Tab-separated table of C-alpha atoms in Angstrom:
chain	number	residue	atom	x	y	z
A	265	UNK	CA	4.164	-3.851	-16.886
A	266	UNK	CA	7.611	-2.287	-17.124
A	267	UNK	CA	6.114	0.786	-18.805
A	268	UNK	CA	4.309	1.591	-15.599
A	269	UNK	CA	7.299	1.092	-13.374
A	270	UNK	CA	8.609	4.621	-13.909
A	271	UNK	CA	5.302	6.192	-12.945
A	272	UNK	CA	4.827	4.078	-9.838
A	273	UNK	CA	8.425	4.580	-8.710
A	274	UNK	CA	7.414	7.982	-7.467
A	275	UNK	CA	3.918	7.125	-6.324
A	276	UNK	CA	2.849	9.711	-3.746
A	277	UNK	CA	-0.379	10.138	-1.792
A	278	UNK	CA	-0.090	13.685	-0.472
A	279	UNK	CA	-0.621	17.218	-1.760
A	280	UNK	CA	-0.500	17.797	-5.511
A	281	UNK	CA	-0.209	14.056	-6.149
A	282	UNK	CA	-3.817	13.689	-5.017
A	283	UNK	CA	-4.967	15.702	-8.077
A	284	UNK	CA	-4.341	12.705	-10.315
A	285	UNK	CA	-4.145	9.850	-7.820
A	286	UNK	CA	-7.256	8.081	-9.109
A	287	UNK	CA	-5.471	7.600	-12.446
A	288	UNK	CA	-2.528	6.097	-10.538
A	289	UNK	CA	-4.911	3.679	-8.842
A	290	UNK	CA	-6.340	2.490	-12.163
A	291	UNK	CA	-2.835	1.831	-13.424
A	292	UNK	CA	-1.670	0.079	-10.253
A	293	UNK	CA	-4.744	-2.111	-9.979
A	294	UNK	CA	-4.524	-2.958	-13.640
A	295	UNK	CA	-0.854	-3.818	-13.917
A	296	UNK	CA	1.164	-3.545	-10.701
A	297	UNK	CA	-0.881	-3.985	-7.507
A	298	UNK	CA	2.223	-4.254	-5.292
A	299	UNK	CA	5.118	-1.986	-6.226
A	300	UNK	CA	7.923	0.120	-4.873
A	301	UNK	CA	7.930	3.889	-4.550
A	302	UNK	CA	11.048	5.895	-3.751
A	303	UNK	CA	9.106	8.595	-1.920
A	304	UNK	CA	9.463	9.212	1.820
A	305	UNK	CA	12.479	6.972	2.250
A	306	UNK	CA	11.017	4.223	0.080
A	307	UNK	CA	8.024	1.961	0.598
A	308	UNK	CA	6.063	-0.892	-0.941
A	309	UNK	CA	2.562	0.183	-1.896
A	310	UNK	CA	-0.228	-2.369	-1.568
A	311	UNK	CA	-3.250	-1.516	-3.711
A	312	UNK	CA	-5.635	-4.513	-3.778
A	313	UNK	CA	-8.558	-4.530	-1.374
A	314	UNK	CA	-7.969	-8.138	-0.263
A	315	UNK	CA	-4.246	-7.596	0.334
A	316	UNK	CA	-4.942	-4.491	2.422
A	317	UNK	CA	-7.601	-6.377	4.376
A	318	UNK	CA	-5.222	-9.276	5.046
A	319	UNK	CA	-2.432	-6.959	6.215
A	320	UNK	CA	-4.788	-5.168	8.597
A	321	UNK	CA	-5.863	-8.482	10.104
A	322	UNK	CA	-2.240	-9.474	10.689
A	323	UNK	CA	-0.500	-7.235	13.252
A	324	UNK	CA	1.974	-10.091	13.888
A	325	UNK	CA	3.476	-9.418	10.459
A	326	UNK	CA	2.717	-5.725	10.064
A	327	UNK	CA	3.727	-3.266	12.761
A	328	UNK	CA	2.303	0.256	12.909
A	329	UNK	CA	5.655	1.489	14.223
A	330	UNK	CA	7.495	3.786	13.984
A	331	UNK	CA	4.361	5.528	12.736
A	332	UNK	CA	1.257	4.763	10.714
A	333	UNK	CA	1.687	8.258	9.304
A	334	UNK	CA	4.173	8.716	6.489
A	335	UNK	CA	5.595	11.280	6.799
A	336	UNK	CA	4.908	11.868	10.487
A	337	UNK	CA	2.448	14.419	11.848
A	338	UNK	CA	4.993	17.053	12.908
A	339	UNK	CA	6.381	15.016	15.801
A	340	UNK	CA	8.643	12.042	16.394
A	341	UNK	CA	6.739	10.698	19.393
A	342	UNK	CA	4.684	7.563	18.665
A	343	UNK	CA	1.025	8.544	18.686
A	344	UNK	CA	-1.406	6.658	20.897
A	345	UNK	CA	-3.192	4.483	19.881
A	346	UNK	CA	-2.430	4.418	16.150
A	347	UNK	CA	1.327	3.881	16.394
A	348	UNK	CA	1.138	1.215	19.116
A	349	UNK	CA	1.203	-2.538	18.449
A	350	UNK	CA	-0.369	-5.366	20.469
A	351	UNK	CA	-0.448	-6.215	23.284
A	352	UNK	CA	-0.149	-2.634	24.625
A	353	UNK	CA	-2.536	-1.239	22.028
A	354	UNK	CA	-5.772	-2.825	23.304
A	355	UNK	CA	-5.620	-1.179	26.725
A	356	UNK	CA	-5.166	2.293	25.253
A	357	UNK	CA	-7.988	1.808	22.794
A	358	UNK	CA	-10.414	0.415	25.372
A	359	UNK	CA	-10.266	3.669	27.334
A	360	UNK	CA	-12.179	5.587	24.692
A	361	UNK	CA	-14.305	2.895	23.027
A	362	UNK	CA	-17.421	3.657	25.134
A	363	UNK	CA	-17.338	7.330	24.064
A	364	UNK	CA	-17.567	6.495	20.355
A	365	UNK	CA	-20.306	3.855	20.155
A	366	UNK	CA	-23.389	4.679	18.048
A	367	UNK	CA	-25.335	5.162	21.299
A	368	UNK	CA	-22.796	7.604	22.724
A	369	UNK	CA	-22.704	9.475	19.417
A	370	UNK	CA	-26.527	9.629	19.349
A	371	UNK	CA	-26.396	11.731	22.515
A	372	UNK	CA	-24.430	14.372	20.592
A	373	UNK	CA	-26.959	14.558	17.772
A	374	UNK	CA	-29.067	17.492	19.039
A	375	UNK	CA	-25.906	19.616	19.215
A	376	UNK	CA	-24.841	18.450	15.752
A	377	UNK	CA	-28.215	19.420	14.249
A	378	UNK	CA	-28.122	22.827	15.877
A	379	UNK	CA	-24.555	23.535	14.770
A	380	UNK	CA	-25.054	22.287	11.197
A	381	UNK	CA	-28.182	24.425	10.810
A	382	UNK	CA	-26.502	27.510	12.202
A	383	UNK	CA	-23.516	27.052	9.844
A	384	UNK	CA	-25.817	26.437	6.861
A	385	UNK	CA	-27.600	29.691	7.756
A	386	UNK	CA	-24.216	31.456	7.764
A	387	UNK	CA	-23.616	30.157	4.236
A	388	UNK	CA	-26.995	31.492	3.096
A	389	UNK	CA	-26.451	34.829	4.831
A	390	UNK	CA	-23.076	35.391	3.228
A	391	UNK	CA	-23.073	38.393	0.920
A	392	UNK	CA	-20.152	37.067	-1.100
A	393	UNK	CA	-20.780	36.181	-4.720
A	394	UNK	CA	-18.609	33.078	-4.272
A	395	UNK	CA	-19.104	31.549	-0.829
A	396	UNK	CA	-16.249	29.506	0.633
A	397	UNK	CA	-18.131	26.569	2.158
A	398	UNK	CA	-14.930	24.958	3.366
A	399	UNK	CA	-14.189	27.901	5.668
A	400	UNK	CA	-17.818	28.627	6.564
A	401	UNK	CA	-19.182	25.108	6.859
A	402	UNK	CA	-16.983	22.029	6.397
A	403	UNK	CA	-14.212	23.110	8.759
A	404	UNK	CA	-16.143	24.721	11.629
A	405	UNK	CA	-18.566	21.773	11.959
A	406	UNK	CA	-16.027	19.248	13.306
A	407	UNK	CA	-14.093	21.973	15.142
A	408	UNK	CA	-17.208	22.794	17.146
A	409	UNK	CA	-18.518	19.245	17.611
A	410	UNK	CA	-15.205	17.599	18.427
A	411	UNK	CA	-13.900	20.447	20.578
A	412	UNK	CA	-16.995	20.254	22.766
A	413	UNK	CA	-16.645	16.478	23.059
A	414	UNK	CA	-12.929	16.694	23.814
A	415	UNK	CA	-13.201	19.668	26.162
A	416	UNK	CA	-11.177	22.276	24.238
A	417	UNK	CA	-12.262	25.736	25.488
A	418	UNK	CA	-14.174	27.739	22.889
A	419	UNK	CA	-11.831	30.729	23.044
A	420	UNK	CA	-9.020	28.500	21.740
A	421	UNK	CA	-10.837	27.302	18.601
A	422	UNK	CA	-9.452	30.148	16.454
A	423	UNK	CA	-5.988	28.608	16.862
A	424	UNK	CA	-6.921	25.228	15.464
A	425	UNK	CA	-7.166	25.582	11.671
A	426	UNK	CA	-3.588	26.825	11.370
A	427	UNK	CA	-2.204	23.916	13.401
A	428	UNK	CA	-4.112	21.450	11.215
A	429	UNK	CA	-2.904	23.164	8.025
A	430	UNK	CA	0.734	23.279	9.071
A	431	UNK	CA	1.000	19.876	10.746
A	432	UNK	CA	-0.996	17.834	8.233
A	433	UNK	CA	-0.890	19.709	4.948
A	434	UNK	CA	2.526	21.407	5.050
A	435	UNK	CA	4.413	18.369	6.356
A	436	UNK	CA	5.519	17.114	2.951
A	437	UNK	CA	6.646	20.485	1.594
A	438	UNK	CA	7.688	22.294	4.807
A	439	UNK	CA	8.531	19.709	7.476
A	440	UNK	CA	10.125	22.338	9.715
A	441	UNK	CA	6.869	24.288	9.743
A	442	UNK	CA	4.955	21.114	10.633
A	443	UNK	CA	7.330	20.432	13.532
A	444	UNK	CA	7.059	24.003	14.815
A	445	UNK	CA	3.264	23.784	14.778
A	446	UNK	CA	3.529	20.317	16.355
A	447	UNK	CA	5.510	21.856	19.214
A	448	UNK	CA	2.779	24.479	19.673
A	449	UNK	CA	0.113	21.780	19.784
A	450	UNK	CA	2.100	19.755	22.329
A	451	UNK	CA	2.463	22.861	24.490
A	452	UNK	CA	-1.288	23.461	24.190
A	453	UNK	CA	-2.110	19.884	25.234
A	454	UNK	CA	0.378	20.133	28.093
A	455	UNK	CA	-1.351	23.255	29.393
A	456	UNK	CA	-4.838	21.794	28.965
A	457	UNK	CA	-3.928	18.575	30.783
A	458	UNK	CA	-2.273	20.428	33.666
A	459	UNK	CA	-5.258	22.743	34.077
A	460	UNK	CA	-7.719	19.914	33.989
A	461	UNK	CA	-5.740	17.691	36.330
A	462	UNK	CA	-6.536	20.136	39.114
A	463	UNK	CA	-10.245	20.074	38.424
A	464	UNK	CA	-11.263	16.678	37.050
A	465	UNK	CA	-14.692	16.394	38.622
A	466	UNK	CA	-16.271	19.321	36.774
A	467	UNK	CA	-16.085	17.795	33.320
A	468	UNK	CA	-17.512	14.915	31.339
A	469	UNK	CA	-15.474	14.839	28.155
A	470	UNK	CA	-12.656	12.986	26.400
A	471	UNK	CA	-9.905	14.864	28.213
A	472	UNK	CA	-11.433	13.886	31.520
A	473	UNK	CA	-11.864	10.299	30.384
A	474	UNK	CA	-8.152	10.131	29.527
A	475	UNK	CA	-7.142	11.726	32.829
A	476	UNK	CA	-9.150	9.334	34.970
A	477	UNK	CA	-8.788	6.132	32.919
A	478	UNK	CA	-6.633	3.197	33.872
A	479	UNK	CA	-4.735	0.854	31.597
A	480	UNK	CA	-3.039	-2.219	33.065
A	481	UNK	CA	-4.190	-1.033	36.464
A	482	UNK	CA	-2.399	2.320	36.284
A	483	UNK	CA	-3.201	5.847	35.138
A	484	UNK	CA	-1.724	7.200	31.905
A	485	UNK	CA	1.602	8.979	32.262
A	486	UNK	CA	1.868	12.644	31.324
A	487	UNK	CA	3.711	11.714	28.113
A	488	UNK	CA	0.991	9.220	27.194
A	489	UNK	CA	-1.699	11.841	27.786
A	490	UNK	CA	0.136	14.278	25.513
A	491	UNK	CA	0.494	11.691	22.775
A	492	UNK	CA	-3.140	10.545	22.927
A	493	UNK	CA	-4.386	14.138	23.081
A	494	UNK	CA	-2.218	15.193	20.141
A	495	UNK	CA	-3.517	12.390	17.935
A	496	UNK	CA	-7.166	12.913	18.851
A	497	UNK	CA	-6.956	16.622	18.103
A	498	UNK	CA	-5.691	16.047	14.563
A	499	UNK	CA	-7.880	13.011	13.882
A	500	UNK	CA	-11.014	14.672	15.214
A	501	UNK	CA	-10.752	17.918	13.318
A	502	UNK	CA	-9.174	17.321	9.955
A	503	UNK	CA	-10.635	14.128	8.505
A	504	UNK	CA	-14.256	15.075	9.039
A	505	UNK	CA	-13.741	18.529	7.544
A	506	UNK	CA	-12.231	16.911	4.445
A	507	UNK	CA	-15.111	14.419	4.193
A	508	UNK	CA	-17.766	17.148	4.391
A	509	UNK	CA	-15.897	19.366	1.937
A	510	UNK	CA	-15.372	16.493	-0.529
A	511	UNK	CA	-19.081	15.623	-0.457
A	512	UNK	CA	-19.970	19.260	-1.180
A	513	UNK	CA	-17.339	19.372	-3.943
A	514	UNK	CA	-18.990	16.390	-5.605
A	515	UNK	CA	-22.537	17.682	-5.165
A	516	UNK	CA	-21.615	21.125	-6.534
A	517	UNK	CA	-20.506	19.412	-9.741
A	518	UNK	CA	-23.311	16.883	-9.962
A	519	UNK	CA	-26.690	18.549	-9.956
A	520	UNK	CA	-28.623	15.300	-10.402
A	521	UNK	CA	-27.180	13.807	-7.235
A	522	UNK	CA	-27.622	17.113	-5.430
A	523	UNK	CA	-31.289	17.264	-6.398
A	524	UNK	CA	-31.887	13.612	-5.588
A	525	UNK	CA	-30.490	13.955	-2.061
A	526	UNK	CA	-32.364	17.201	-1.488
A	527	UNK	CA	-35.641	15.530	-2.460
A	528	UNK	CA	-34.873	12.291	-0.639
A	529	UNK	CA	-32.692	12.952	2.425
A	530	UNK	CA	-33.090	9.316	3.501
A	531	UNK	CA	-30.463	8.514	0.860
A	532	UNK	CA	-27.844	10.712	2.565
A	533	UNK	CA	-26.353	7.995	4.823
A	534	UNK	CA	-25.896	5.706	1.809
A	535	UNK	CA	-24.436	8.550	-0.270
A	536	UNK	CA	-22.064	9.357	2.590
A	537	UNK	CA	-20.639	5.828	2.430
A	538	UNK	CA	-20.048	6.300	-1.280
A	539	UNK	CA	-18.279	9.639	-0.756
A	540	UNK	CA	-16.138	7.973	1.915
A	541	UNK	CA	-15.286	5.139	-0.463
A	542	UNK	CA	-14.300	7.351	-3.373
A	543	UNK	CA	-13.098	10.659	-1.866
A	544	UNK	CA	-11.808	9.527	1.518
A	545	UNK	CA	-9.676	11.827	3.691
A	546	UNK	CA	-7.390	8.897	4.467
A	547	UNK	CA	-6.009	7.565	1.201
A	548	UNK	CA	-3.250	5.461	2.733
A	549	UNK	CA	-1.543	4.427	5.991
A	550	UNK	CA	1.894	2.929	6.576
A	551	UNK	CA	3.148	-0.273	8.181
A	552	UNK	CA	6.540	-1.913	8.743
A	553	UNK	CA	7.205	-5.610	8.081
A	554	UNK	CA	8.134	-7.408	11.325
A	555	UNK	CA	9.342	-10.417	9.337
A	556	UNK	CA	9.994	-11.401	5.734
A	557	UNK	CA	6.704	-11.868	3.953
A	558	UNK	CA	5.140	-12.170	0.498
A	559	UNK	CA	2.259	-10.090	-0.845
A	560	UNK	CA	0.743	-11.121	-4.169
A	561	UNK	CA	4.027	-12.762	-5.172
A	562	UNK	CA	6.170	-9.811	-4.137
A	563	UNK	CA	8.756	-10.480	-1.424
A	564	UNK	CA	8.908	-7.844	1.273
A	565	UNK	CA	11.806	-7.982	3.730
A	566	UNK	CA	11.721	-7.527	7.484
A	567	UNK	CA	12.087	-3.842	8.352
A	568	UNK	CA	10.810	-2.535	5.019
A	569	UNK	CA	8.015	-0.010	4.974
A	570	UNK	CA	4.707	-0.685	3.269
A	571	UNK	CA	1.780	1.625	2.555
A	572	UNK	CA	-1.752	0.257	2.521
A	573	UNK	CA	-3.435	2.329	-0.165
A	574	UNK	CA	-7.031	2.327	1.070
A	575	UNK	CA	-8.047	4.718	-1.702
A	576	UNK	CA	-6.916	2.195	-4.324
A	577	UNK	CA	-8.513	-0.740	-2.506
A	578	UNK	CA	-11.737	1.252	-2.466
A	579	UNK	CA	-11.639	1.349	-6.266
A	580	UNK	CA	-10.671	-2.276	-6.808
A	581	UNK	CA	-12.686	-3.613	-9.785
A	582	UNK	CA	-12.654	-7.089	-8.223
A	583	UNK	CA	-14.684	-5.734	-5.314
A	584	UNK	CA	-16.790	-2.904	-6.764
A	585	UNK	CA	-18.826	-2.753	-9.923
A	586	UNK	CA	-17.856	0.333	-11.960
A	587	UNK	CA	-15.413	1.252	-9.171
A	588	UNK	CA	-14.637	4.746	-10.418
A	589	UNK	CA	-18.285	5.800	-10.681
A	590	UNK	CA	-19.679	7.671	-7.704
A	591	UNK	CA	-23.086	6.047	-7.269
A	592	UNK	CA	-24.938	7.480	-4.272
A	593	UNK	CA	-27.294	4.491	-4.300
A	594	UNK	CA	-24.553	1.833	-4.331
A	595	UNK	CA	-25.625	-1.095	-2.131
A	596	UNK	CA	-22.450	-3.161	-1.812
A	597	UNK	CA	-19.966	-0.901	-0.122
A	598	UNK	CA	-17.556	-2.662	2.177
A	599	UNK	CA	-15.048	0.180	1.851
A	600	UNK	CA	-11.803	0.767	3.729
A	601	UNK	CA	-12.154	4.475	4.417
A	602	UNK	CA	-11.836	3.896	8.172
A	603	UNK	CA	-9.316	1.101	7.851
A	604	UNK	CA	-9.948	-2.247	9.476
A	605	UNK	CA	-8.677	-4.694	12.036
A	606	UNK	CA	-7.548	-3.575	15.472
A	607	UNK	CA	-6.712	-0.047	14.299
A	608	UNK	CA	-10.122	0.688	12.735
A	609	UNK	CA	-10.778	4.428	13.100
A	610	UNK	CA	-12.017	4.919	16.648
A	611	UNK	CA	-14.151	7.902	15.651
A	612	UNK	CA	-15.827	6.362	12.619
A	613	UNK	CA	-19.334	6.470	14.090
A	614	UNK	CA	-18.861	10.093	15.086
A	615	UNK	CA	-17.341	11.118	11.759
A	616	UNK	CA	-20.087	9.441	9.744
A	617	UNK	CA	-22.815	11.078	11.785
A	618	UNK	CA	-21.216	14.510	11.424
A	619	UNK	CA	-21.067	14.147	7.644
A	620	UNK	CA	-24.664	12.892	7.381
A	621	UNK	CA	-26.128	15.628	9.586
A	622	UNK	CA	-24.029	18.299	7.856
A	623	UNK	CA	-25.318	17.266	4.432
A	624	UNK	CA	-28.913	17.058	5.649
A	625	UNK	CA	-28.902	20.650	6.867
A	626	UNK	CA	-26.814	22.007	4.029
A	627	UNK	CA	-29.084	20.575	1.329
A	628	UNK	CA	-32.277	21.556	3.138
A	629	UNK	CA	-31.053	25.139	3.575
A	630	UNK	CA	-28.921	25.924	0.540
A	631	UNK	CA	-30.735	25.731	-2.828
A	632	UNK	CA	-29.134	24.689	-6.122
A	633	UNK	CA	-25.371	25.377	-6.017
A	634	UNK	CA	-22.348	24.906	-8.240
A	635	UNK	CA	-18.607	25.553	-8.071
A	636	UNK	CA	-17.791	29.240	-8.520
A	637	UNK	CA	-14.232	28.309	-9.468
A	638	UNK	CA	-12.291	25.135	-9.980
A	639	UNK	CA	-11.069	23.474	-6.777
A	640	UNK	CA	-9.311	20.183	-5.995
A	641	UNK	CA	-11.442	17.323	-4.674
A	642	UNK	CA	-9.056	16.795	-1.757
A	643	UNK	CA	-7.903	18.641	1.343
A	644	UNK	CA	-9.583	21.362	3.387
A	645	UNK	CA	-8.663	24.375	1.256
A	646	UNK	CA	-11.200	26.885	-0.116
A	647	UNK	CA	-14.301	25.530	-1.867
A	648	UNK	CA	-16.127	28.457	-3.410
A	649	UNK	CA	-19.677	27.925	-4.562
A	650	UNK	CA	-22.260	30.022	-6.364
A	651	UNK	CA	-25.768	29.646	-4.962
A	652	UNK	CA	-28.689	30.008	-7.375
A	653	UNK	CA	-31.049	31.626	-4.920
A	654	UNK	CA	-33.918	32.175	-7.367
A	655	UNK	CA	-33.877	28.469	-8.212
B	270	UNK	CA	-30.847	-25.150	12.082
B	271	UNK	CA	-28.812	-22.241	10.748
B	272	UNK	CA	-28.007	-19.364	13.046
B	273	UNK	CA	-26.856	-15.796	12.391
B	274	UNK	CA	-24.035	-14.493	14.600
B	275	UNK	CA	-21.297	-11.872	14.815
B	276	UNK	CA	-17.808	-13.366	15.100
B	277	UNK	CA	-16.453	-11.533	18.140
B	278	UNK	CA	-12.877	-12.321	17.188
B	279	UNK	CA	-13.312	-10.274	14.005
B	280	UNK	CA	-15.762	-7.490	14.876
B	281	UNK	CA	-13.987	-4.136	15.330
B	282	UNK	CA	-17.017	-1.964	15.994
B	283	UNK	CA	-17.670	-0.336	12.616
B	284	UNK	CA	-21.401	-0.676	13.471
B	285	UNK	CA	-22.472	-0.972	9.850
B	286	UNK	CA	-24.767	-3.879	10.834
B	287	UNK	CA	-26.580	-1.786	13.427
B	288	UNK	CA	-27.021	1.093	10.971
B	289	UNK	CA	-28.364	-1.151	8.193
B	290	UNK	CA	-30.409	-3.669	10.201
B	291	UNK	CA	-31.069	-2.300	13.699
B	292	UNK	CA	-33.954	-4.724	14.260
B	293	UNK	CA	-31.488	-7.618	14.111
B	294	UNK	CA	-28.169	-6.239	15.344
B	295	UNK	CA	-27.275	-4.415	18.546
B	296	UNK	CA	-24.078	-2.820	19.829
B	297	UNK	CA	-22.552	-3.421	23.262
B	298	UNK	CA	-21.078	-0.790	25.597
B	299	UNK	CA	-17.679	-0.941	23.896
B	300	UNK	CA	-19.161	-0.675	20.430
B	301	UNK	CA	-19.018	-4.297	19.291
B	302	UNK	CA	-21.936	-5.795	17.385
B	303	UNK	CA	-24.066	-8.804	18.310
B	304	UNK	CA	-27.284	-10.426	17.121
B	305	UNK	CA	-30.318	-9.575	19.232
B	306	UNK	CA	-31.898	-12.439	21.107
B	307	UNK	CA	-34.536	-14.146	19.010
B	308	UNK	CA	-33.126	-12.749	15.734
B	309	UNK	CA	-30.704	-15.588	15.006
B	310	UNK	CA	-32.957	-16.864	12.221
B	311	UNK	CA	-33.202	-13.557	10.319
B	312	UNK	CA	-30.273	-14.220	7.976
B	313	UNK	CA	-32.370	-14.244	4.816
B	314	UNK	CA	-33.937	-10.831	5.391
B	315	UNK	CA	-32.844	-8.210	2.868
B	316	UNK	CA	-31.463	-5.763	5.474
B	317	UNK	CA	-29.450	-8.511	7.127
B	318	UNK	CA	-28.021	-9.642	3.797
B	319	UNK	CA	-27.050	-6.046	3.128
B	320	UNK	CA	-25.353	-5.821	6.545
B	321	UNK	CA	-23.394	-8.994	5.779
B	322	UNK	CA	-22.253	-7.560	2.443
B	323	UNK	CA	-21.235	-4.238	4.011
B	324	UNK	CA	-19.374	-5.477	7.099
B	325	UNK	CA	-15.780	-4.280	6.579
B	326	UNK	CA	-14.389	-7.076	8.800
B	327	UNK	CA	-16.515	-9.853	7.226
B	328	UNK	CA	-17.517	-10.679	10.789
B	329	UNK	CA	-21.218	-11.505	10.305
B	330	UNK	CA	-21.622	-15.213	9.773
B	331	UNK	CA	-24.206	-17.949	9.576
B	332	UNK	CA	-23.539	-21.044	11.629
B	333	UNK	CA	-24.745	-24.334	10.203
B	334	UNK	CA	-24.810	-23.018	6.651
B	335	UNK	CA	-22.131	-22.177	4.176
B	336	UNK	CA	-20.408	-19.224	5.872
B	337	UNK	CA	-21.485	-15.777	4.711
B	338	UNK	CA	-19.035	-14.316	2.256
């Protein structure tokens, strides 16, 4: 046990650390399922599926303040609704619930099919030897789908990838860059909200829903609108791009699975759950103990930070058979990719559907493909593939 | 007589039940799952068992029987 302590003392779940994080999970789950890392000001990591589940069901013990994100997303303002505890949380969340039900998402499906097909055609029409399917496919899909749903004008979309890169991906190495981009995004949301406030009746989208909604019998304040808008922008664009890219990364390296899904697209929703379990864009989220508590024998003091390591819980051998195998036909898959409890990812039904429809069109359009060069499984960076067109 | 139901105090709207067994489960306007009228006895069907096993909140239960794990 003590041999592992040194490794886990600097447990990290961002950037380069993700290259080898699945090895960390094996070690943690095997010998130290609750431990302390000195990273990011220090935190207790919680790796077992049941412990994560219990913490998520217990907002009385575990606060999401000061932020669920560690480190923060380029801003110090608490983000609505993820950084808000009960009882205030429920009212904020309720505002958008109707827009993310499976029925509401189904209405967006024709647009998703059209966009996924058009992007898959772009991949096929590329004259590059090595086609970057992150830039041409995985990233534009959610940018287009979510921007339409949220009401971000099309001429602004070119700005978005850089903000995502700097706020989310540069925050651990270049926090000042993340904050500068965060300021740009806040200014953008401020402008959008002010424009739309003058003309609310012409739109039926998330921005309008936020502007006209009431919580506790009152409208949202300008600051609340900025915070909610800021969070939705980052949550709506980045995670889905990662999920699509990670699925393509896996399929490029596993021709059997690729062929199986191409021949039997009905398996794609099940495979998507497995990709979410094993290669999830959200590997961990933070909490703060509101009182002294004990997790798996480990005392955690009031005020200490804890990180729920969903990615480890998703590979817990007590919950999953052969947890580190990616089995696209796995039947028992109660994974934590979208979290659980009152903070369950609001957009999970939308994100899932985007991944499924993306893979359907990609596999139906693009024949046998493989990685043209090595690429990490994580993030939204380049993913260059070689397409065997004569196949 | 045993009866299938969704524990409303636990459901958080993941909608896995509706995706896996739409003939038994339905989703309300806020996204929360419930058992369709007349389907309370369907707990032994394969799709329903799969939904129970895949519910991230462990919210699908059977009243009058040992509770679904």
